[in-house]
Short mmCIF file of C-alpha atoms and ligand atoms in Angstrom, two decimals:
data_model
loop_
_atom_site.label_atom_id
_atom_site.label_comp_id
_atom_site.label_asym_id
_atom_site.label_seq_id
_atom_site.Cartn_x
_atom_site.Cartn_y
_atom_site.Cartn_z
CA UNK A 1 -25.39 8.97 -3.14
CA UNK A 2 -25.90 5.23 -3.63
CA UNK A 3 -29.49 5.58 -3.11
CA UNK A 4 -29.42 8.30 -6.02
CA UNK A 5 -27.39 6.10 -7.98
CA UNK A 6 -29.77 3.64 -7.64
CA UNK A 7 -32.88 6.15 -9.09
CA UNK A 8 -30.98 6.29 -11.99
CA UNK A 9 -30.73 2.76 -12.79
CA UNK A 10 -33.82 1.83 -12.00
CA UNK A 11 -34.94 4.59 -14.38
CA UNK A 12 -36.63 7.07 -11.80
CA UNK A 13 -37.38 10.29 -13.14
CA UNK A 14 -34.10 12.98 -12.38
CA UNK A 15 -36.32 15.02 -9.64
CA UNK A 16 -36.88 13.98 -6.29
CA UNK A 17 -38.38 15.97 -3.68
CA UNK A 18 -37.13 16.55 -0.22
CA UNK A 19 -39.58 14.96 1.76
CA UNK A 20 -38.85 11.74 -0.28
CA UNK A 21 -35.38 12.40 0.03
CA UNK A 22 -35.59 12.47 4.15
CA UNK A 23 -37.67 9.23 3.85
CA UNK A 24 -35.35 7.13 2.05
CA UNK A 25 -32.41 8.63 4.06
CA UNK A 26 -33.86 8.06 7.59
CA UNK A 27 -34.94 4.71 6.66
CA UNK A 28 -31.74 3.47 5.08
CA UNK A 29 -29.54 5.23 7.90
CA UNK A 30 -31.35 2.97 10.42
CA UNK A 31 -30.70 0.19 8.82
CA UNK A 32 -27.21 0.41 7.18
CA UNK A 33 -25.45 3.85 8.35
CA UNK A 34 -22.10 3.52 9.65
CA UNK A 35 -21.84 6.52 12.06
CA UNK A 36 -19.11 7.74 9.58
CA UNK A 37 -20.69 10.76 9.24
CA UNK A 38 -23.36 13.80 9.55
CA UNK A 39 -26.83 11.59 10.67
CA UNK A 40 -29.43 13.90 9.19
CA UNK A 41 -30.53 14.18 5.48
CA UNK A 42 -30.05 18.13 5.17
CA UNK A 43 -26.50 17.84 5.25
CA UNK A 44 -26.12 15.59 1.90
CA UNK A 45 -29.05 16.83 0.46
CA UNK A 46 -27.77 20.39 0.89
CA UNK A 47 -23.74 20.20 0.70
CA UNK A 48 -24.17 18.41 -3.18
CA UNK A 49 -25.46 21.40 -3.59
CA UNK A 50 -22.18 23.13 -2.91
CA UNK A 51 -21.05 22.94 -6.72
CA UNK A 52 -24.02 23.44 -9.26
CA UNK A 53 -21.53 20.47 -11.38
CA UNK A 54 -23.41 17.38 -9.71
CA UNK A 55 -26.46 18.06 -7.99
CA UNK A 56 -29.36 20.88 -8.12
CA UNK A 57 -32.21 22.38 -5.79
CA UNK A 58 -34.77 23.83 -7.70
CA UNK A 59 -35.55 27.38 -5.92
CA UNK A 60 -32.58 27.08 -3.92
CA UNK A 61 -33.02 30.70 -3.02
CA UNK A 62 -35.75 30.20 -1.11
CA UNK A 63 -34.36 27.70 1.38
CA UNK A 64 -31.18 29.83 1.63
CA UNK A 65 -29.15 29.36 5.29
CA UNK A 66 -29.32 31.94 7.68
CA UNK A 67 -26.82 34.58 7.82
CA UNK A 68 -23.52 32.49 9.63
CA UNK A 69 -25.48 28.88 9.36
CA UNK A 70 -24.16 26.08 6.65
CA UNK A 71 -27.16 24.71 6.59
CA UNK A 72 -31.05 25.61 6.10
CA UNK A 73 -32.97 24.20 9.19
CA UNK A 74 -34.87 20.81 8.69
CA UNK A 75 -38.07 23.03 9.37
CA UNK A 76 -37.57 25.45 6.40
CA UNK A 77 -36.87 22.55 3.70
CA UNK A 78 -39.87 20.77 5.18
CA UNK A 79 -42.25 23.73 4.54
CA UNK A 80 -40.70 24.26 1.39
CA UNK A 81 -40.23 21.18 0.10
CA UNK A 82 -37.72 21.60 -3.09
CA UNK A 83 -37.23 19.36 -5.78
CA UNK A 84 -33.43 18.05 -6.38
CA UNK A 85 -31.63 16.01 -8.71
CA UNK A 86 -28.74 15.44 -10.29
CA UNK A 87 -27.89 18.07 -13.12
CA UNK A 88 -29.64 17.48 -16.69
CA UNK A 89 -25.97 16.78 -18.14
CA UNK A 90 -25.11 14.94 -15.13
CA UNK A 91 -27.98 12.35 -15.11
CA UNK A 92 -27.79 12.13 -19.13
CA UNK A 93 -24.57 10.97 -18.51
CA UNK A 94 -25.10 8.21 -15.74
CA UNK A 95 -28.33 7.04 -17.75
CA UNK A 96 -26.65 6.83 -20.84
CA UNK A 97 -23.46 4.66 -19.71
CA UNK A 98 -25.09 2.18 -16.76
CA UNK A 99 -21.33 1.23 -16.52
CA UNK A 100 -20.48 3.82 -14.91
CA UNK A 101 -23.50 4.04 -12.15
CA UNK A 102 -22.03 0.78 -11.65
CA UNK A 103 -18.25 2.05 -11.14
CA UNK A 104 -19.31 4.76 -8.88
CA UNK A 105 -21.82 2.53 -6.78
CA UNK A 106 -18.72 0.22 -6.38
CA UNK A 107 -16.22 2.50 -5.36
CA UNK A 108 -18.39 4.23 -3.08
CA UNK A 109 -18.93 0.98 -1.85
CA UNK A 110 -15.45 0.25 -0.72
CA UNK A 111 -14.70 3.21 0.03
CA UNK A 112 -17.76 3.49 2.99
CA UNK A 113 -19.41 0.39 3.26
CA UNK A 114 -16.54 -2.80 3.23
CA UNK A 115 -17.24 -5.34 3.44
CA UNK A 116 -20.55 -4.31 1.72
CA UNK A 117 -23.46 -5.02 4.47
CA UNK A 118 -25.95 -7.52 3.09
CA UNK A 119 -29.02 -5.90 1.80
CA UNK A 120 -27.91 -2.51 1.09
CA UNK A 121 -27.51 -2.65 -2.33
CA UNK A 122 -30.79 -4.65 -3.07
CA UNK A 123 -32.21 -1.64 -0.73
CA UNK A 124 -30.95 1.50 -2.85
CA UNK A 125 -31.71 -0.62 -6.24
CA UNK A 126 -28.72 -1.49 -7.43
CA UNK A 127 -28.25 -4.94 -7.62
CA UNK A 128 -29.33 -4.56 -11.33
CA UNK A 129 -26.32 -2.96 -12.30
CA UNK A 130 -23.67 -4.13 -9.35
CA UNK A 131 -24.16 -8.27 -8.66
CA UNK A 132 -23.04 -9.73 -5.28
CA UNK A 133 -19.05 -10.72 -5.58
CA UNK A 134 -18.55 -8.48 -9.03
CA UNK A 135 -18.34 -4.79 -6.82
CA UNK A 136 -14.58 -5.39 -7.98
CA UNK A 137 -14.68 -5.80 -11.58
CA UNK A 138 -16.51 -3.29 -11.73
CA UNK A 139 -13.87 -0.15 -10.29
CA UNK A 140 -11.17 1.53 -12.60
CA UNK A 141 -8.26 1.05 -12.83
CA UNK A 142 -8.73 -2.91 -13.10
CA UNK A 143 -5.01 -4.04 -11.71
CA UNK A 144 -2.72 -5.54 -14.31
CA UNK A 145 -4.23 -3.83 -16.79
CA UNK A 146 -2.81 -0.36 -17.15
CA UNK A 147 0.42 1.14 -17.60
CA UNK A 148 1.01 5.00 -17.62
CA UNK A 149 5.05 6.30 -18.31
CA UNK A 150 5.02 9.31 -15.64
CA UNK A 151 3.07 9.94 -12.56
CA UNK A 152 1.46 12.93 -14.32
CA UNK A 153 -0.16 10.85 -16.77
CA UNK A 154 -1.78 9.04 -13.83
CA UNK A 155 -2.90 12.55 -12.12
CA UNK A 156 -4.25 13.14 -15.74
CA UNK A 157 -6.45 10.17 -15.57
CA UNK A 158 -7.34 9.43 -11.99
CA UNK A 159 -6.82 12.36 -9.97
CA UNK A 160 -5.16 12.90 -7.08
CA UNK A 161 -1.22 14.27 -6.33
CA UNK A 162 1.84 13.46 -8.54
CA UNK A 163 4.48 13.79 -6.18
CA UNK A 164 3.97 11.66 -2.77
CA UNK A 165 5.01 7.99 -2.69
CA UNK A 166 1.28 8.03 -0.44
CA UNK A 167 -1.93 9.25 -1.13
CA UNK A 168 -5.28 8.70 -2.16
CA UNK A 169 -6.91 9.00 -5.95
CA UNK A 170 -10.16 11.21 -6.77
CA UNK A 171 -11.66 8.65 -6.24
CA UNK A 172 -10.47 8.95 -2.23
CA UNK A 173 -8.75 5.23 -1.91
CA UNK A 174 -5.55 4.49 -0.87
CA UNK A 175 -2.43 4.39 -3.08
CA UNK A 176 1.35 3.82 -2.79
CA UNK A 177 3.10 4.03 -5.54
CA UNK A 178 7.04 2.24 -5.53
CA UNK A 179 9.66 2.53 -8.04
CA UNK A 180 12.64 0.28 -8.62
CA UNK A 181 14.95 1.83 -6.57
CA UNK A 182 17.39 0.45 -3.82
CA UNK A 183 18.99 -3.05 -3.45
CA UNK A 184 15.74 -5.06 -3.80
CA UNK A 185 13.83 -4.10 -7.04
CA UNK A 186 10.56 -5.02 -6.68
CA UNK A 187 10.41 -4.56 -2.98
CA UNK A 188 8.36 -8.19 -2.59
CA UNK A 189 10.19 -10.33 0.38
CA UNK A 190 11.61 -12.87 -1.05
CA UNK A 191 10.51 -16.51 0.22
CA UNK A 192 6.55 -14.71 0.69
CA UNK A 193 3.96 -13.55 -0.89
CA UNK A 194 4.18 -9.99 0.95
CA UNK A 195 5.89 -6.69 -0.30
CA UNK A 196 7.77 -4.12 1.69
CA UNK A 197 6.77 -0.47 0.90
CA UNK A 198 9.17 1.62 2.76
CA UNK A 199 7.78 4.98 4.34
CA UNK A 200 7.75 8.88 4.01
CA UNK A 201 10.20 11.10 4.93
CA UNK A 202 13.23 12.39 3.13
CA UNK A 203 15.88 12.67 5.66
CA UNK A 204 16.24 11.68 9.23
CA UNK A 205 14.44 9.48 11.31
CA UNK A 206 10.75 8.72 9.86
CA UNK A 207 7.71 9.29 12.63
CA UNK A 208 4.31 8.64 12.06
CA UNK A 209 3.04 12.00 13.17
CA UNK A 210 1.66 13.79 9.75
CA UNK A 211 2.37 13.26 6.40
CA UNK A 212 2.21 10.19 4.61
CA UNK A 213 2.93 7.30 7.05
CA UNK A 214 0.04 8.54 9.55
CA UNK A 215 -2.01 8.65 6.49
CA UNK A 216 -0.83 4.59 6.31
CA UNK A 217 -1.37 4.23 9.95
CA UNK A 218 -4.88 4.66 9.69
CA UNK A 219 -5.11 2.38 6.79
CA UNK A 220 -3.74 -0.27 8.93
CA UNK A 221 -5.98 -0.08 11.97
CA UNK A 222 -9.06 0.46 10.09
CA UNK A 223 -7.50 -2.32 7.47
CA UNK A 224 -8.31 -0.30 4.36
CA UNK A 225 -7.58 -1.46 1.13
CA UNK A 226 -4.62 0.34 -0.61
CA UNK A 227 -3.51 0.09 -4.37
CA UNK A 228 0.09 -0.95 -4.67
CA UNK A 229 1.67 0.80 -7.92
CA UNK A 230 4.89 0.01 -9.13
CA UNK A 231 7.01 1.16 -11.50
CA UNK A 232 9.97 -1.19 -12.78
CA UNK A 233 13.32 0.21 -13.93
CA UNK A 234 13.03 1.45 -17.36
CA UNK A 235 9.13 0.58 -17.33
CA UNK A 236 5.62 1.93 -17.22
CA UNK A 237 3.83 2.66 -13.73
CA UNK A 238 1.40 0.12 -13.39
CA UNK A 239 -1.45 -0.56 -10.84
CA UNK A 240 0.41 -4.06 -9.78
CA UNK A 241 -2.61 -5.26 -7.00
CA UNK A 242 -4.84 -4.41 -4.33
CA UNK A 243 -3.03 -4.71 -0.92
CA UNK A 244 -4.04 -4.28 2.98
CA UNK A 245 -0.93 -3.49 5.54
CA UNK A 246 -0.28 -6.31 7.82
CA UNK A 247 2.55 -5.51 10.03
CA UNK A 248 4.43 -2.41 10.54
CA UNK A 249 8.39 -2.20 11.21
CA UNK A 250 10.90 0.08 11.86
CA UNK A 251 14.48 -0.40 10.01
CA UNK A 252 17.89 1.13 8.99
CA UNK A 253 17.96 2.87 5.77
CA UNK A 254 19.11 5.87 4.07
CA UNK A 255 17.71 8.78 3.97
CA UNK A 256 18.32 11.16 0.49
CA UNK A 257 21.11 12.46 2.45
CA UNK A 258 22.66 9.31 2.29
CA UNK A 259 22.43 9.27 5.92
CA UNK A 260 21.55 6.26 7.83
CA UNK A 261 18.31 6.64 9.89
CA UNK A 262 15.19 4.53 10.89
CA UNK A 263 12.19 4.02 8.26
CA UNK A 264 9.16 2.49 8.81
CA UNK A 265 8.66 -0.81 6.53
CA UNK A 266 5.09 -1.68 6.09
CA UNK A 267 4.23 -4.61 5.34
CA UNK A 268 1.61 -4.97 2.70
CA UNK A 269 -0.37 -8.13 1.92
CA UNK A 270 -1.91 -8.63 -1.74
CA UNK A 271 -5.32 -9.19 -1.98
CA UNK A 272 -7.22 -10.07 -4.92
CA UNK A 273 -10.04 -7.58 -4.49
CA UNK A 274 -10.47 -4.21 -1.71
CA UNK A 275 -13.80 -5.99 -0.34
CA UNK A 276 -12.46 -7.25 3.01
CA UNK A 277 -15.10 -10.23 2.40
CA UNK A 278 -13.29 -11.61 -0.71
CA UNK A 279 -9.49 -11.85 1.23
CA UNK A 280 -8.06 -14.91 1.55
CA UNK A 281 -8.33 -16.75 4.42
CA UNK A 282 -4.28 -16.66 5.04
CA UNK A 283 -4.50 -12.94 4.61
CA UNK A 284 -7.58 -12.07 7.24
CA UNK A 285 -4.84 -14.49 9.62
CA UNK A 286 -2.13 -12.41 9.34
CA UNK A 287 -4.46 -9.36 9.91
CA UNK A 288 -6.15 -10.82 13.41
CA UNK A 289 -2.23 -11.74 14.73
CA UNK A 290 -1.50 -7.49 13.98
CA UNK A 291 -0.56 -6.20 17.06
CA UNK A 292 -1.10 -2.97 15.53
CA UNK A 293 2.38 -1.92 17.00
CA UNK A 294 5.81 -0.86 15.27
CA UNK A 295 8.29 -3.92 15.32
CA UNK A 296 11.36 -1.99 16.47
CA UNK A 297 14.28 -4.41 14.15
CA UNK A 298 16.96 -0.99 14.49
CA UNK A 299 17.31 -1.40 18.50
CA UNK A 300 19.57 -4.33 17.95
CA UNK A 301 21.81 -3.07 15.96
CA UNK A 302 23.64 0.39 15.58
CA UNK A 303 23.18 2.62 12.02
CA UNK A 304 25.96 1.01 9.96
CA UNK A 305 28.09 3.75 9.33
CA UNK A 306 31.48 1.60 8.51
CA UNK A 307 34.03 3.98 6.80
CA UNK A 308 37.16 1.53 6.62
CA UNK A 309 37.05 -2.04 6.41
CA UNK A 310 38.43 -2.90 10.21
CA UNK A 311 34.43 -1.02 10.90
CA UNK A 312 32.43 -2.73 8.43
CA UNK A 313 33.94 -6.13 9.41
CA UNK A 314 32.76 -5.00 13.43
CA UNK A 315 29.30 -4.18 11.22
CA UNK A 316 29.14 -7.18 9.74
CA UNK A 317 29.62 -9.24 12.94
CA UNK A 318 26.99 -7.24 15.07
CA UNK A 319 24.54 -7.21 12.28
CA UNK A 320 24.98 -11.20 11.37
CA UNK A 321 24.46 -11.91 15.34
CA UNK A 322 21.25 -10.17 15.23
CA UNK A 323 20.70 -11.95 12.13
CA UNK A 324 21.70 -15.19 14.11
CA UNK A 325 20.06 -14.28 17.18
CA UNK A 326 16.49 -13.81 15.42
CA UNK A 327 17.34 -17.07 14.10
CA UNK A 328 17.80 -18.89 16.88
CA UNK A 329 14.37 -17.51 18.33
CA UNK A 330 12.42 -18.81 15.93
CA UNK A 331 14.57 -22.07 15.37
CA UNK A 332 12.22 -25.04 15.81
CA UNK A 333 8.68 -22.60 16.12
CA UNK A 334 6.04 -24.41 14.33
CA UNK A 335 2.74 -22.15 15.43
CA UNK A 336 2.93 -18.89 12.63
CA UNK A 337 3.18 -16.28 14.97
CA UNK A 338 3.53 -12.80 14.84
CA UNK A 339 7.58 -12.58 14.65
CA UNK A 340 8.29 -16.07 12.25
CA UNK A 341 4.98 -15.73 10.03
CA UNK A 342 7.59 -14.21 7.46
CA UNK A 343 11.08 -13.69 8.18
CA UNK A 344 13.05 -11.45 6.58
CA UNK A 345 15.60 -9.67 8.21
CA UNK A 346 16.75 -5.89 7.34
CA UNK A 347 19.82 -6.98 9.22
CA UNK A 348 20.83 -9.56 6.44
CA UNK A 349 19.97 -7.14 3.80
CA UNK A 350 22.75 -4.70 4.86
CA UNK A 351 25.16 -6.89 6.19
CA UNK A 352 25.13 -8.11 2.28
CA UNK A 353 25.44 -4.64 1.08
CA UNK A 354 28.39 -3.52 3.66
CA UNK A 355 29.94 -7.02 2.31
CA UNK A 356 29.67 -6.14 -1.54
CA UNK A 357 31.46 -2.76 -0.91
CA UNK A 358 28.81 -1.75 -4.12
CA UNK A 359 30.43 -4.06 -6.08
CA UNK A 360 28.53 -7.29 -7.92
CA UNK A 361 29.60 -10.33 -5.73
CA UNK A 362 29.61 -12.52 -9.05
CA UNK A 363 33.92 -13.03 -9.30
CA UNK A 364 33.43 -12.29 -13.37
CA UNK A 365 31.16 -10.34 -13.34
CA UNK A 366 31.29 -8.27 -16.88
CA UNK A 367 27.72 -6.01 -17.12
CA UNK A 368 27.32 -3.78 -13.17
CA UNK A 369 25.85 -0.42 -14.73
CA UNK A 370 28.53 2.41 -13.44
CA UNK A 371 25.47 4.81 -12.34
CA UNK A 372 24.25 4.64 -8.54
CA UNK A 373 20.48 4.79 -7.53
CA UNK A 374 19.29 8.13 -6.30
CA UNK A 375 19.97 6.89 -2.42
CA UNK A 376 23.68 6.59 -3.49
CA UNK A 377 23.49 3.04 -3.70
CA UNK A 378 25.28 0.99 -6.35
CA UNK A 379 22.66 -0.72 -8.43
CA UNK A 380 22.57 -4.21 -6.70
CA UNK A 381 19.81 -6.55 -5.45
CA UNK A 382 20.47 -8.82 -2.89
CA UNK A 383 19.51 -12.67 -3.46
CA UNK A 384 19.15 -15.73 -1.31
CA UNK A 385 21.13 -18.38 -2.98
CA UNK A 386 18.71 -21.26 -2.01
CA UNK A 387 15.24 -19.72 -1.89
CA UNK A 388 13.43 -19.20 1.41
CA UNK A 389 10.82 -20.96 -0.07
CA UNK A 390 12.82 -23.94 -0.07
CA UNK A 391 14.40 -23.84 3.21
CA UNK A 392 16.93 -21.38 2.53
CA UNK A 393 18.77 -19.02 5.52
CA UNK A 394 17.74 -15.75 5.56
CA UNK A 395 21.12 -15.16 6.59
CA UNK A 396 24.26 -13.53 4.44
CA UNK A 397 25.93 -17.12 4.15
CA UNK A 398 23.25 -17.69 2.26
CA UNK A 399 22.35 -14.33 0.46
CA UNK A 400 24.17 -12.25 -2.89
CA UNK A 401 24.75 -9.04 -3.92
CA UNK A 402 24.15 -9.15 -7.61
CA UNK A 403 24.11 -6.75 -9.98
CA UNK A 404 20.56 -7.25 -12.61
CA UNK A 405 22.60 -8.91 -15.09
CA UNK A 406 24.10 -11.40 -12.81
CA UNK A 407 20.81 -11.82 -10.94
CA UNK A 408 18.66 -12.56 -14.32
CA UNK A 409 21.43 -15.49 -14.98
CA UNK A 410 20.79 -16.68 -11.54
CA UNK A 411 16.83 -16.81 -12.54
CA UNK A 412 16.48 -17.11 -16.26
CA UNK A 413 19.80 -18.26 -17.84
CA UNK A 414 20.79 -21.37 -19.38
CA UNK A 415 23.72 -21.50 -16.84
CA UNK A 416 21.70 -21.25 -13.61
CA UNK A 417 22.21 -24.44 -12.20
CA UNK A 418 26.01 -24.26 -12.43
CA UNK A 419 25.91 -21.12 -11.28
CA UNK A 420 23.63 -21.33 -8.00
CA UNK A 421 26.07 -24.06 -7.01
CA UNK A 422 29.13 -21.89 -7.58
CA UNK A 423 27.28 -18.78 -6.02
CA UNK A 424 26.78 -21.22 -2.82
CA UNK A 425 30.14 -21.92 -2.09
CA UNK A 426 30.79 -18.19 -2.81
CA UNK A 427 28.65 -16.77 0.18
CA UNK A 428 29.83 -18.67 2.11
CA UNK A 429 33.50 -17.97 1.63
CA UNK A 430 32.72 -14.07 1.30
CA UNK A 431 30.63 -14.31 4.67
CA UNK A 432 33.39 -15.93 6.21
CA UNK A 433 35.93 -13.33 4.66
CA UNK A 434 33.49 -10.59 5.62
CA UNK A 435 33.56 -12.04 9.04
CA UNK A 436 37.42 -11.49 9.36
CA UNK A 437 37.46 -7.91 8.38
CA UNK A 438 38.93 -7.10 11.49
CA UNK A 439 42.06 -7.99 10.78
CA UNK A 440 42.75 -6.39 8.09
CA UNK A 441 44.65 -3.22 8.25
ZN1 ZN B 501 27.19 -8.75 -12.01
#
């Protein structure tokens, strides 16, 4: 297909034969093929055949498979020797809008050939139209620059299902897609530059046999290059970045039943570009330290499932220890390694949430919306009071439930000096309270 692609920009006529077809194949399969799939011209050269849309085979009726074969025999199309080409409204098309040769050639590109072996596209003759470093700029959607209100409008437009958190585009890369949902809103991890895209699976423990997360799975060992979409509350779906997984973990959440069970957290890394040779250094890091193995953070801990406050304090306690205890492992680590590279703990997260009993921690609090997200959770997002970035515990002394009034004072008010110093002493007093549960009857 690239080679085609590359006919038409360098203004080849639309027919080709087969016997020039083979050549360029064979020649170009020694040289660049990836052993991703059928080795021998007759299968692409016959199966664009299979819709008359894209690609046609003048006298196709004469080269016919046998009865029970997919295929005619290499033989048969080298006696007969058929002209093919793309379709006279298909190749009006790609010779009248050069742009979108390019687009194709670039998404074919990382799709199948990343990062994009030197030569090749010099070699099918399309360095014309797609320039060494720009195969990015050149694929659609561009991130940051669309916004579509449902996920139908995005089927509309780019193919693919409308459903599924996971799943690829026509165009056969990657996407997740993440709306603002559960305590953290944008799902990045705080004190990092990473987001947390949590898995598929409804109810009940997730696995990563079928479905959505073994479609992930593969992304992450083969290092693929996903699309990270994300819809804010009350916003537009946008295509937020290009991403690659970096580190898969297993945690407590809740499952549309409500009921606690194990999801898989993957761990996606933006990237400014799906060519694996235009990733930052700090990224293609964290990538060679993958163990490629699920980071088990729910075998500490038991599924909260505190009904009264004498078994959420017990919660609390077990689920700050582990908190503590993962602390203490990577207290005074200065090599990044696999487990203190980031640091975020699940733990921390739902101690904070079993603290705030789904109420705002902020004592005057005056704006918590009444509704609940569709997990059953109260609308709250869960701060560190000083910022990992700076130092801060990743540890509930140091972390808020707030509801998104309270936490847009914390970040953008006039107040949110006063405030961070007054939130301070207040986690640690509720942590300590929290702490003491027990006693209370
Ligand atoms: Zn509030």
């Amino acid at each position: 297909m690239l080679w085609l692609l590359g006919r038409v920009a360098v203004g080849a006529p639309r027919l080709t034969t087969w016997r020039e077809t083979r050549a360029a194949f064979e020649k170009l399969e020694a040289t660049y093929g990836n052993g991703a799939t059928a080795d021998s011209a007759q299968y692409p050269f016959w199966t664009l055949h299979a819709t008359d849309a894209l690609w046609e085979i003048k006298d196709a009726h004469r080269i016919a498979p046998l009865p029970g074969r997919r295929r005619p025999t290499i033989s048969v199309l080298d006696q007969v020797n058929p002209e093919a080409g793309f379709t006279p409204a298909v190749y009006a098309m790609l010779t009248g809008d050069l742009g979108l040769v390019a687009n194709a050639a670039a998404t074919l590109l990382a799709r199948f050939f990343n990062p994009v072996p030197v030569g090749l596209v010099a070699a099918v003759g399309l360095d014309g139209v797609v320039p060494a470093g720009r195969e990015a700029d050149l694929m659609l959607p561009i991130p940051g620059f669309v916004a579509f209100p449902k996920r139908t409008a995005i089927h509309a437009e780019l193919g693919g299902q409308w459903t599924s958190g996971i799943g690829t585009l026509d165009d056969g890369l990657m996407c997740v897609f993440s709306d603002a949902k559960g305590p953290y809103d944008d799902q990045s991890i705080p004190g990092t530059d990473l987001i947390e895209y949590r898995g598929q699976g409804l109810n009940g423990d997730q696995t990563l046999k079928g479905g959505g997360n073994a479609q992930l799975l593969v992304c992450q060992q083969e290092q693929k290059p996903i699309r990270y979409w994300h819809q804010p509350a009350g916003g537009d779906w946008g295509f937020d970045t290009w991403t690659v997984i970096v580190d898969r973990r297993l945690v407590w959440g809740k499952g549309e039943d409500k009921q606690w069970r194990r999801e898989f957290a993957w761990v996606l890394a933006p990237v400014p570009s799906p060519f694996r040779d235009q990733w930052p250094q700090s990224v293609l890091e964290r990538l060679a330290q993958d163990d490629q193995q699920t980071h088990d953070e729910t075998f500490e801990t038991e599924a909260p499932t505190a009904v009264t406050k004498q078994d959420a304090g017990r919660q609390y306690r077990k689920l700050c220890a582990s908190v503590e205890r993962k602390e203490s492992l990577n207290h005074g680590r200065t090599t990044r390694t696999a487990s203190d590279r980031y640091f975020r703990s699940a733990d921390a997260r739902i101690a904070v949430m079993l603290r705030a009993q789904g109420m705002c921690e902020k004592p005057d609090c005056g704006g918590q919306p009444a509704d609940v997200t569709d997990r059953g959770d109260a609308i709250l997002e869960v701060d560190h009071v000083d910022e990992r970035a700076a130092q801060g515990r990743d540890h509930p002394a140091n972390m808020i439930a707030l509801c998104p009034n309270c936490h847009a004072i914390k970040t953008r008010g006039s107040t949110r000096r006063d405030l961070k110093r007054k939130l301070k002493t207040l986690a640690e007093r509720l942590h300590r309270e929290a702490e003491a549960w027990e006693n209370v009857l």
